[in-house]
Structures are given as C-alpha cells and as structure tokens.
PDB file of C-alpha atoms and ligand atoms in Angstrom:
ATOM      1  CA  GLY Z  50     -16.672  -8.934  -0.725  1.00  0.00           C
ATOM      2  CA  GLN Z  51     -13.750  -8.932   1.658  1.00  0.00           C
ATOM      3  CA  GLN Z  52     -14.011  -6.075   4.141  1.00  0.00           C
ATOM      4  CA  ALA Z  53     -11.426  -4.065   5.979  1.00  0.00           C
ATOM      5  CA  ALA Z  54     -11.710  -3.566   9.751  1.00  0.00           C
ATOM      6  CA  ARG Z  55     -10.295  -1.143  12.277  1.00  0.00           C
ATOM      7  CA  TRP Z  56      -6.771  -2.071  13.315  1.00  0.00           C
ATOM      8  CA  CYS Z  57      -4.409  -0.245  15.650  1.00  0.00           C
ATOM      9  CA  ASP Z  58      -0.696  -0.487  15.044  1.00  0.00           C
ATOM     10  CA  GLY Z  59       1.106  -1.753  18.151  1.00  0.00           C
ATOM     11  CA  LEU Z  60       4.338   0.007  17.206  1.00  0.00           C
ATOM     12  CA  THR Z  61       3.049   3.566  16.725  1.00  0.00           C
ATOM     13  CA  SER Z  62      -0.512   3.230  18.149  1.00  0.00           C
ATOM     14  CA  VAL Z  63      -1.898   4.869  15.001  1.00  0.00           C
ATOM     15  CA  CYS Z  64      -5.242   3.254  14.083  1.00  0.00           C
ATOM     16  CA  PHE Z  65      -5.900   2.343  10.453  1.00  0.00           C
ATOM     17  CA  TRP Z  66      -8.623   0.452   8.613  1.00  0.00           C
ATOM     18  CA  ARG Z  67      -6.964  -2.657   7.312  1.00  0.00           C
ATOM     19  CA  PHE Z  68      -7.730  -5.639   5.121  1.00  0.00           C
ATOM     20  CA  HIS Z  69      -5.888  -8.691   6.478  1.00  0.00           C
ATOM     21  CA  GLU Z  70      -5.182 -11.806   4.449  1.00  0.00           C
ATOM     22  CA  PRO Z  71      -4.974 -14.553   7.089  1.00  0.00           C
ATOM     23  CA  THR Z  72      -3.185 -17.300   5.157  1.00  0.00           C
ATOM     24  CA  LEU Z  73      -0.096 -15.213   4.460  1.00  0.00           C
ATOM     25  CA  ASP Z  74      -0.606 -12.767   7.364  1.00  0.00           C
ATOM     26  CA  ILE Z  75      -0.353  -9.737   5.062  1.00  0.00           C
ATOM     27  CA  GLY Z  76      -2.203  -6.499   5.828  1.00  0.00           C
ATOM     28  CA  TRP Z  77      -3.145  -3.483   3.700  1.00  0.00           C
ATOM     29  CA  GLY Z  78      -4.118  -0.548   5.924  1.00  0.00           C
ATOM     30  CA  TYR Z  79      -5.412   2.940   5.112  1.00  0.00           C
ATOM     31  CA  LEU Z  80      -6.041   6.236   6.873  1.00  0.00           C
ATOM     32  CA  PHE Z  81      -7.774   9.275   5.377  1.00  0.00           C
ATOM     33  CA  PRO Z  82      -7.890  12.947   6.371  1.00  0.00           C
ATOM     34  CA  GLN Z  83     -11.098  14.936   6.716  1.00  0.00           C
ATOM     35  CA  PRO Z  84     -12.622  15.820   3.308  1.00  0.00           C
ATOM     36  CA  GLY Z  85     -11.009  18.363   1.011  1.00  0.00           C
ATOM     37  CA  ARG Z  86      -7.521  16.911   0.706  1.00  0.00           C
ATOM     38  CA  ASN Z  87      -6.123  14.649  -1.964  1.00  0.00           C
ATOM     39  CA  GLU Z  88      -4.034  12.307   0.162  1.00  0.00           C
ATOM     40  CA  LEU Z  89      -3.973   9.256   2.402  1.00  0.00           C
ATOM     41  CA  ILE Z  90      -1.595   7.241   4.554  1.00  0.00           C
ATOM     42  CA  ALA Z  91      -1.168   3.519   3.934  1.00  0.00           C
ATOM     43  CA  ILE Z  92       0.618   0.660   5.672  1.00  0.00           C
ATOM     44  CA  TYR Z  93       1.587  -2.779   4.415  1.00  0.00           C
ATOM     45  CA  THR Z  94       2.436  -5.378   7.065  1.00  0.00           C
ATOM     46  CA  ALA Z  95       3.871  -8.813   6.257  1.00  0.00           C
ATOM     47  CA  PRO Z  96       6.257 -11.520   7.417  1.00  0.00           C
ATOM     48  CA  ALA Z  97       9.851 -10.572   6.548  1.00  0.00           C
ATOM     49  CA  GLY Z  98      10.110 -13.277   3.866  1.00  0.00           C
ATOM     50  CA  VAL Z  99       7.264 -11.942   1.715  1.00  0.00           C
ATOM     51  CA  GLY Z 100       8.651 -10.710  -1.610  1.00  0.00           C
ATOM     52  CA  TRP Z 101       6.573  -7.620  -2.323  1.00  0.00           C
ATOM     53  CA  ILE Z 102       3.219  -6.135  -1.326  1.00  0.00           C
ATOM     54  CA  GLY Z 103       1.124  -3.868  -3.524  1.00  0.00           C
ATOM     55  CA  ASN Z 104      -2.254  -2.304  -4.011  1.00  0.00           C
ATOM     56  CA  SER Z 105      -4.332  -0.857  -6.791  1.00  0.00           C
ATOM     57  CA  LEU Z 106      -5.874   2.406  -5.642  1.00  0.00           C
ATOM     58  CA  GLY Z 107      -8.711   1.824  -8.113  1.00  0.00           C
ATOM     59  CA  GLY Z 108      -9.398  -1.912  -7.606  1.00  0.00           C
ATOM     60  CA  SER Z 109      -8.465  -3.406 -10.968  1.00  0.00           C
ATOM     61  CA  MET Z 110      -4.783  -3.873 -11.788  1.00  0.00           C
ATOM     62  CA  ARG Z 111      -5.325  -2.117 -15.117  1.00  0.00           C
ATOM     63  CA  ALA Z 112      -5.411   1.674 -15.647  1.00  0.00           C
ATOM     64  CA  ASN Z 113      -5.130   2.557 -11.947  1.00  0.00           C
ATOM     65  CA  PRO Z 114      -2.123   3.644  -9.847  1.00  0.00           C
ATOM     66  CA  LEU Z 115      -0.321   0.657  -8.282  1.00  0.00           C
ATOM     67  CA  ILE Z 116       1.742   1.319  -5.162  1.00  0.00           C
ATOM     68  CA  ILE Z 117       4.201  -1.511  -4.532  1.00  0.00           C
ATOM     69  CA  GLY Z 118       6.426  -1.839  -1.471  1.00  0.00           C
ATOM     70  CA  TRP Z 119       9.113  -4.195  -0.197  1.00  0.00           C
ATOM     71  CA  THR Z 120      12.245  -4.222   1.919  1.00  0.00           C
ATOM     72  CA  ASP Z 121      15.589  -4.584   0.185  1.00  0.00           C
ATOM     73  CA  GLU Z 122      18.544  -6.838   1.044  1.00  0.00           C
ATOM     74  CA  SER Z 123      19.566  -4.350   3.780  1.00  0.00           C
ATOM     75  CA  SER Z 124      16.036  -4.396   5.285  1.00  0.00           C
ATOM     76  CA  LYS Z 125      15.389  -0.866   3.973  1.00  0.00           C
ATOM     77  CA  PRO Z 126      11.941   0.089   2.660  1.00  0.00           C
ATOM     78  CA  VAL Z 127      11.445   0.659  -1.075  1.00  0.00           C
ATOM     79  CA  ILE Z 128       8.325   2.011  -2.803  1.00  0.00           C
ATOM     80  CA  SER Z 129       7.526   1.856  -6.496  1.00  0.00           C
ATOM     81  CA  VAL Z 130       4.586   3.620  -8.142  1.00  0.00           C
ATOM     82  CA  ARG Z 131       3.557   1.942 -11.392  1.00  0.00           C
ATOM     83  CA  SER Z 132       0.745   1.486 -13.857  1.00  0.00           C
ATOM     84  CA  THR Z 133      -0.222  -0.702 -16.770  1.00  0.00           C
ATOM     85  CA  ALA Z 134      -2.950  -0.760 -19.378  1.00  0.00           C
ATOM     86  CA  ASN Z 135      -2.868  -4.567 -19.560  1.00  0.00           C
ATOM     87  CA  TYR Z 136      -2.315  -7.635 -17.417  1.00  0.00           C
ATOM     88  CA  ALA Z 137       1.425  -7.322 -17.987  1.00  0.00           C
ATOM     89  CA  PRO Z 138       4.397  -6.091 -15.934  1.00  0.00           C
ATOM     90  CA  PRO Z 139       3.503  -2.541 -14.794  1.00  0.00           C
ATOM     91  CA  GLN Z 140       5.885   0.311 -15.606  1.00  0.00           C
ATOM     92  CA  LEU Z 141       6.973   3.245 -13.430  1.00  0.00           C
ATOM     93  CA  LEU Z 142       4.330   5.966 -13.234  1.00  0.00           C
ATOM     94  CA  ARG Z 143       6.159   9.292 -13.334  1.00  0.00           C
ATOM     95  CA  THR Z 144       3.158  11.591 -12.945  1.00  0.00           C
ATOM     96  CA  GLY Z 145       0.352  11.667 -10.398  1.00  0.00           C
ATOM     97  CA  PRO Z 146       0.979  10.121  -6.990  1.00  0.00           C
ATOM     98  CA  LYS Z 147       3.690  11.675  -4.832  1.00  0.00           C
ATOM     99  CA  VAL Z 148       4.699   9.000  -2.345  1.00  0.00           C
ATOM    100  CA  THR Z 149       6.827   9.515   0.770  1.00  0.00           C
ATOM    101  CA  ILE Z 150       8.035   6.583   2.887  1.00  0.00           C
ATOM    102  CA  LEU Z 151       7.298   7.223   6.576  1.00  0.00           C
ATOM    103  CA  GLY Z 152       9.078   6.179   9.763  1.00  0.00           C
ATOM    104  CA  SER Z 153       8.587   2.729  11.314  1.00  0.00           C
ATOM    105  CA  SER Z 154       9.059   1.222   7.837  1.00  0.00           C
ATOM    106  CA  GLY Z 155      11.628  -1.543   7.342  1.00  0.00           C
ATOM    107  CA  SER Z 156      12.235  -5.082   8.483  1.00  0.00           C
ATOM    108  CA  ASN Z 157      13.333  -6.495  11.840  1.00  0.00           C
ATOM    109  CA  GLY Z 158      14.073  -9.907  10.386  1.00  0.00           C
ATOM    110  CA  THR Z 159      10.689 -11.324  11.419  1.00  0.00           C
ATOM    111  CA  HIS Z 160       8.230  -8.719  10.133  1.00  0.00           C
ATOM    112  CA  GLN Z 161       8.359  -6.050   7.466  1.00  0.00           C
ATOM    113  CA  ARG Z 162       6.221  -2.946   7.115  1.00  0.00           C
ATOM    114  CA  ILE Z 163       6.002  -0.211   4.521  1.00  0.00           C
ATOM    115  CA  VAL Z 164       4.241   2.941   5.685  1.00  0.00           C
ATOM    116  CA  TYR Z 165       3.730   5.781   3.223  1.00  0.00           C
ATOM    117  CA  ARG Z 166       2.004   9.057   2.607  1.00  0.00           C
ATOM    118  CA  CYS Z 167       0.384   9.256  -0.801  1.00  0.00           C
ATOM    119  CA  GLU Z 168      -0.333  12.812  -1.996  1.00  0.00           C
ATOM    120  CA  ASN Z 169      -2.223  13.563  -5.202  1.00  0.00           C
ATOM    121  CA  CYS Z 170      -3.585  10.043  -4.848  1.00  0.00           C
ATOM    122  CA  THR Z 171      -7.376  10.381  -4.776  1.00  0.00           C
ATOM    123  CA  THR Z 172      -8.180  11.210  -8.417  1.00  0.00           C
ATOM    124  CA  TRP Z 173      -6.619  10.243 -11.750  1.00  0.00           C
ATOM    125  CA  THR Z 174      -7.524   9.764 -15.393  1.00  0.00           C
ATOM    126  CA  GLY Z 175      -8.767   6.321 -16.502  1.00  0.00           C
ATOM    127  CA  GLY Z 176      -9.563   3.226 -14.453  1.00  0.00           C
ATOM    128  CA  SER Z 177     -11.881   3.975 -11.528  1.00  0.00           C
ATOM    129  CA  GLY Z 178     -10.939   7.667 -11.882  1.00  0.00           C
ATOM    130  CA  GLY Z 179     -10.224   7.967  -8.199  1.00  0.00           C
ATOM    131  CA  ILE Z 180     -11.020   6.804  -4.680  1.00  0.00           C
ATOM    132  CA  ASN Z 181     -14.570   7.154  -3.357  1.00  0.00           C
ATOM    133  CA  LEU Z 182     -13.899   9.370  -0.330  1.00  0.00           C
ATOM    134  CA  ASN Z 183     -17.533   9.230   0.847  1.00  0.00           C
ATOM    135  CA  GLY Z 184     -18.194   5.554   1.507  1.00  0.00           C
ATOM    136  CA  ASN Z 185     -17.325   2.088   0.251  1.00  0.00           C
ATOM    137  CA  HIS Z 186     -14.371   1.858  -2.123  1.00  0.00           C
ATOM    138  CA  VAL Z 187     -12.807  -1.186  -3.763  1.00  0.00           C
ATOM    139  CA  PHE Z 188      -9.024  -1.477  -3.508  1.00  0.00           C
ATOM    140  CA  GLY Z 189      -6.936  -4.092  -5.267  1.00  0.00           C
ATOM    141  CA  TYR Z 190      -4.319  -6.032  -3.325  1.00  0.00           C
ATOM    142  CA  ALA Z 191      -1.484  -8.228  -4.502  1.00  0.00           C
ATOM    143  CA  SER Z 192       1.693  -9.843  -3.239  1.00  0.00           C
ATOM    144  CA  HIS Z 193       4.425 -12.220  -4.205  1.00  0.00           C
ATOM    145  CA  ALA Z 194       4.680 -14.418  -1.138  1.00  0.00           C
ATOM    146  CA  ALA Z 195       8.373 -15.285  -1.447  1.00  0.00           C
ATOM    147  CA  ILE Z 196      10.495 -13.571  -4.113  1.00  0.00           C
ATOM    148  CA  LYS Z 197      11.792 -10.029  -3.774  1.00  0.00           C
ATOM    149  CA  PRO Z 198      12.197  -7.799  -6.807  1.00  0.00           C
ATOM    150  CA  ILE Z 199      15.402  -8.842  -8.596  1.00  0.00           C
ATOM    151  CA  ASP Z 200      17.378  -5.610  -8.038  1.00  0.00           C
ATOM    152  CA  SER Z 201      15.891  -5.102  -4.606  1.00  0.00           C
ATOM    153  CA  SER Z 202      17.052  -1.562  -3.808  1.00  0.00           C
ATOM    154  CA  ASN Z 203      15.868  -0.195  -7.181  1.00  0.00           C
ATOM    155  CA  PRO Z 204      12.239   1.027  -7.355  1.00  0.00           C
ATOM    156  CA  ASP Z 205      12.294   0.278 -11.088  1.00  0.00           C
ATOM    157  CA  SER Z 206      13.355  -3.339 -10.536  1.00  0.00           C
ATOM    158  CA  THR Z 207      11.836  -6.214 -12.437  1.00  0.00           C
ATOM    159  CA  LEU Z 208       9.465  -8.142 -10.212  1.00  0.00           C
ATOM    160  CA  TYR Z 209       7.648 -11.451 -10.413  1.00  0.00           C
ATOM    161  CA  GLN Z 210       3.884 -11.645 -10.878  1.00  0.00           C
ATOM    162  CA  HIS Z 211       1.863 -11.961  -7.686  1.00  0.00           C
ATOM    163  CA  THR Z 212       1.103 -15.276  -6.051  1.00  0.00           C
ATOM    164  CA  ILE Z 213      -2.091 -13.695  -4.673  1.00  0.00           C
ATOM    165  CA  ALA Z 214      -4.151 -10.858  -6.186  1.00  0.00           C
ATOM    166  CA  SER Z 215      -7.724  -9.797  -5.572  1.00  0.00           C
ATOM    167  CA  MET Z 216      -9.857  -6.909  -4.292  1.00  0.00           C
ATOM    168  CA  HIS Z 217     -11.264  -5.824  -0.956  1.00  0.00           C
ATOM    169  CA  GLN Z 218     -13.671  -3.164   0.223  1.00  0.00           C
ATOM    170  CA  LEU Z 219     -12.979  -0.351   2.620  1.00  0.00           C
ATOM    171  CA  ASN Z 220     -15.307   2.342   3.917  1.00  0.00           C
ATOM    172  CA  THR Z 221     -13.216   5.497   3.557  1.00  0.00           C
ATOM    173  CA  VAL Z 222     -15.525   7.460   5.875  1.00  0.00           C
ATOM    174  CA  ASN Z 223     -14.803   4.963   8.670  1.00  0.00           C
ATOM    175  CA  ALA Z 224     -11.114   5.223   7.814  1.00  0.00           C
ATOM    176  CA  ARG Z 225     -11.046   9.007   8.309  1.00  0.00           C
ATOM    177  CA  SER Z 226      -8.960  10.222  11.224  1.00  0.00           C
ATOM    178  CA  ALA Z 227      -9.850  13.434  13.068  1.00  0.00           C
ATOM    179  CA  ASP Z 228      -6.170  13.451  14.108  1.00  0.00           C
ATOM    180  CA  TYR Z 229      -4.743  12.828  10.646  1.00  0.00           C
ATOM    181  CA  ASP Z 230      -2.007  15.445  10.865  1.00  0.00           C
ATOM    182  CA  ALA Z 231      -0.956  14.319  14.348  1.00  0.00           C
ATOM    183  CA  ASP Z 232      -0.937  10.689  13.137  1.00  0.00           C
ATOM    184  CA  LEU Z 233       1.153  11.757  10.146  1.00  0.00           C
ATOM    185  CA  ALA Z 234       3.633  13.599  12.376  1.00  0.00           C
ATOM    186  CA  LYS Z 235       3.891  10.552  14.633  1.00  0.00           C
ATOM    187  CA  LEU Z 236       4.649   8.338  11.640  1.00  0.00           C
ATOM    188  CA  VAL Z 237       7.105  10.807  10.084  1.00  0.00           C
ATOM    189  CA  ASN Z 238       9.039  10.874  13.363  1.00  0.00           C
ATOM    190  CA  ALA Z 239       8.949   7.141  14.127  1.00  0.00           C
ATOM    191  CA  ALA Z 240      12.300   5.335  14.066  1.00  0.00           C
ATOM    192  CA  PRO Z 241      12.906   2.947  11.168  1.00  0.00           C
ATOM    193  CA  LEU Z 242      12.289  -0.745  11.779  1.00  0.00           C
ATOM    194  CA  VAL Z 243      15.715  -2.422  11.702  1.00  0.00           C
ATOM    195  CA  PRO Z 244      17.071  -5.941  12.319  1.00  0.00           C
TER     196      PRO Z 244
HETATM  197  C1  HEM C 327      -4.691  -9.374 -11.301  1.00  0.00           C
HETATM  198  C2  HEM C 327      -1.019 -10.249 -14.320  1.00  0.00           C
HETATM  199  C3  HEM C 327       1.904  -7.517 -11.556  1.00  0.00           C
HETATM  200  C4  HEM C 327      -1.971  -6.038  -9.042  1.00  0.00           C
HETATM  201  C5  HEM C 327      -3.950  -9.867 -12.344  1.00  0.00           C
HETATM  202  C6  HEM C 327      -4.422 -10.799 -13.332  1.00  0.00           C
HETATM  203  C7  HEM C 327      -3.396 -11.034 -14.181  1.00  0.00           C
HETATM  204  C8  HEM C 327      -2.258 -10.256 -13.733  1.00  0.00           C
HETATM  205  C9  HEM C 327      -3.390 -11.945 -15.402  1.00  0.00           C
HETATM  206  C10 HEM C 327      -5.843 -11.367 -13.384  1.00  0.00           C
HETATM  207  C11 HEM C 327      -5.930 -12.761 -12.956  1.00  0.00           C
HETATM  208  C12 HEM C 327      -5.383 -13.003 -11.569  1.00  0.00           C
HETATM  209  O1  HEM C 327      -6.030 -12.603 -10.587  1.00  0.00           O
HETATM  210  O2  HEM C 327      -4.288 -13.599 -11.457  1.00  0.00           O
HETATM  211  C13 HEM C 327       0.112  -9.603 -13.817  1.00  0.00           C
HETATM  212  C14 HEM C 327       1.444  -9.693 -14.391  1.00  0.00           C
HETATM  213  C15 HEM C 327       2.273  -8.957 -13.613  1.00  0.00           C
HETATM  214  C16 HEM C 327       1.458  -8.371 -12.544  1.00  0.00           C
HETATM  215  C17 HEM C 327       1.829 -10.475 -15.638  1.00  0.00           C
HETATM  216  C18 HEM C 327       3.753  -8.821 -13.840  1.00  0.00           C
HETATM  217  C19 HEM C 327       4.644  -8.546 -12.921  1.00  0.00           C
HETATM  218  C20 HEM C 327       1.119  -6.821 -10.666  1.00  0.00           C
HETATM  219  C21 HEM C 327       1.581  -5.840  -9.737  1.00  0.00           C
HETATM  220  C22 HEM C 327       0.517  -5.397  -9.044  1.00  0.00           C
HETATM  221  C23 HEM C 327      -0.659  -6.138  -9.517  1.00  0.00           C
HETATM  222  C24 HEM C 327       3.026  -5.377  -9.569  1.00  0.00           C
HETATM  223  C25 HEM C 327       0.595  -4.343  -7.994  1.00  0.00           C
HETATM  224  C26 HEM C 327      -0.121  -4.205  -6.977  1.00  0.00           C
HETATM  225  C27 HEM C 327      -3.028  -6.847  -9.403  1.00  0.00           C
HETATM  226  C28 HEM C 327      -4.330  -6.811  -8.760  1.00  0.00           C
HETATM  227  C29 HEM C 327      -5.117  -7.780  -9.407  1.00  0.00           C
HETATM  228  C30 HEM C 327      -4.277  -8.382 -10.432  1.00  0.00           C
HETATM  229  C31 HEM C 327      -4.751  -5.871  -7.633  1.00  0.00           C
HETATM  230  C32 HEM C 327      -6.584  -8.139  -9.073  1.00  0.00           C
HETATM  231  C33 HEM C 327      -7.526  -7.200  -9.726  1.00  0.00           C
HETATM  232  C34 HEM C 327      -7.640  -7.425 -11.215  1.00  0.00           C
HETATM  233  O3  HEM C 327      -7.976  -8.551 -11.624  1.00  0.00           O
HETATM  234  O4  HEM C 327      -7.371  -6.482 -11.969  1.00  0.00           O
HETATM  235  N1  HEM C 327      -2.627  -9.552 -12.611  1.00  0.00           N
HETATM  236  N2  HEM C 327       0.161  -8.805 -12.716  1.00  0.00           N
HETATM  237  N3  HEM C 327      -0.246  -6.981 -10.524  1.00  0.00           N
HETATM  238  N4  HEM C 327      -3.023  -7.808 -10.385  1.00  0.00           N
HETATM  239 FE1  HEM C 327      -1.457  -8.258 -11.553  1.00  0.00          FE
END
C-alpha cells in the first residue's frame, strides 16, 4: 500500500515519517519515542484552504481513535478527538487519548499545520487495539479538501464527510527518534504559525 517516507520539517527541522498525498499536497507525519512509552507526536500539513485533516490511529474509520485537526477563522489550530462504531459522523471521544497542540501550529494564509502530542495513544479497546510499535502499522487518513467545520473554533463542531479517505503504511521503528524529548521541547517552544 501507500508508504510513508522520512520528511524533515523546514520550519522546526524536526524529522518525521510522513505520508504525503500529492494531488492535494496534504501530509500526515509521525514521530515515536523509544519503546516503553504510550505516546507519539504527529503533524498535519496542508494548503490553508483545506477544510480539515484527520487520521485513524488504527487504520479503519470505525472503532479506532480519530484525531482531526483544522485551523479556525482566526487561523488558530483546533484538534478534535472522536470515534464512531459506524460509517457515520464520529462523536467526541472523552476517554483515552490526551492530545496537546504544539507550537508551530496554525495558518499563515498559504499553508496550515497542526502539530500535536498524543499521550495514551498507543493502545485502546476495540478496532485494531493499538498501534504496532515494532514495525509496519496501517494508519487511516482523511480530509475534506475545502470546507471547514461549521463552528470552526469548536472542537465538537459538525463537520462534512471527507472528500478523500484511505489508509497508508508507516514503519514505526523507522519513525522512532532517539531525540524524541528534545524534538518535543523544540515543538512545544516553537512560535505559532500566524498570517
Ligand atoms: C472511510 C463515512 C467522517 C476517517 C469512510 C467510508 C465511509 C465514511 C462511508 C468508507 C468509504 C469511503 O472510503 O468513502 C463517513 C461519514 C463521516 C465521516 C458519513 C461524517 C462526517 C470521518 C472523519 C474521519 C474519517 C471525521 C477522521 C479522520 C475515515 C477513514 C476512512 C473512512 C480513515 C478510510 C478507512 C475506512 O474505510 O474505514 N468514511 N466518514 N471519517 N473515513 Fe469516514
């Protein structure tokens, strides 16, 4: 299937493993710590006009945590953690993943990016049950190419169904950083992306 490749962020110089969708120029990037922790860092990159960008940590849309990001009408980053048992609008997931938006997120009017730390994000009940931290893992990816969530500063906003949705592979061993905590600190301290 579609494979992620190493990609270094020009803004922060943190290197991720990223799946890039060339038609829409949207990227889904990941970075993992050394084994024994239950977290990861992720980055979504897209043209400013893209409506929302999301993943499924377990591949399928159903029964796995979905982490959806976008920038609101003031170019500020918003993250929404959701789940659904069916192919239907996902609802807020109030247990499990603890997501923190990191610096360098936002929109400059041309590009948007949502960078986040996801703690308690590598195992869950149902779906794929977790992320394979020792090799190839299948992530789901989805986006609405044009329409932002209706109430754009509200993480619980109604949003339109994706215009693209599929799955890609990523080798989580390749995506491990020996400097994970330094990379995290760099991203925490990065200035927001603003117009
Ligand atoms: C796939 C419906 C929102 C992630 C699908 C499919 C349907 C569907 C019918 C399978 C066929 C296809 O590929 O189009 C919906 C509806 C939504 C919605 C009605 C209402 C808003 C979302 C959101 C995410 C998401 C917010 C978040 C990331 C995915 C992914 C797939 C997918 C990753 C491909 C993997 C799979 O087939 O399970 N969706 N979706 N969806 N959806 Fe959604």
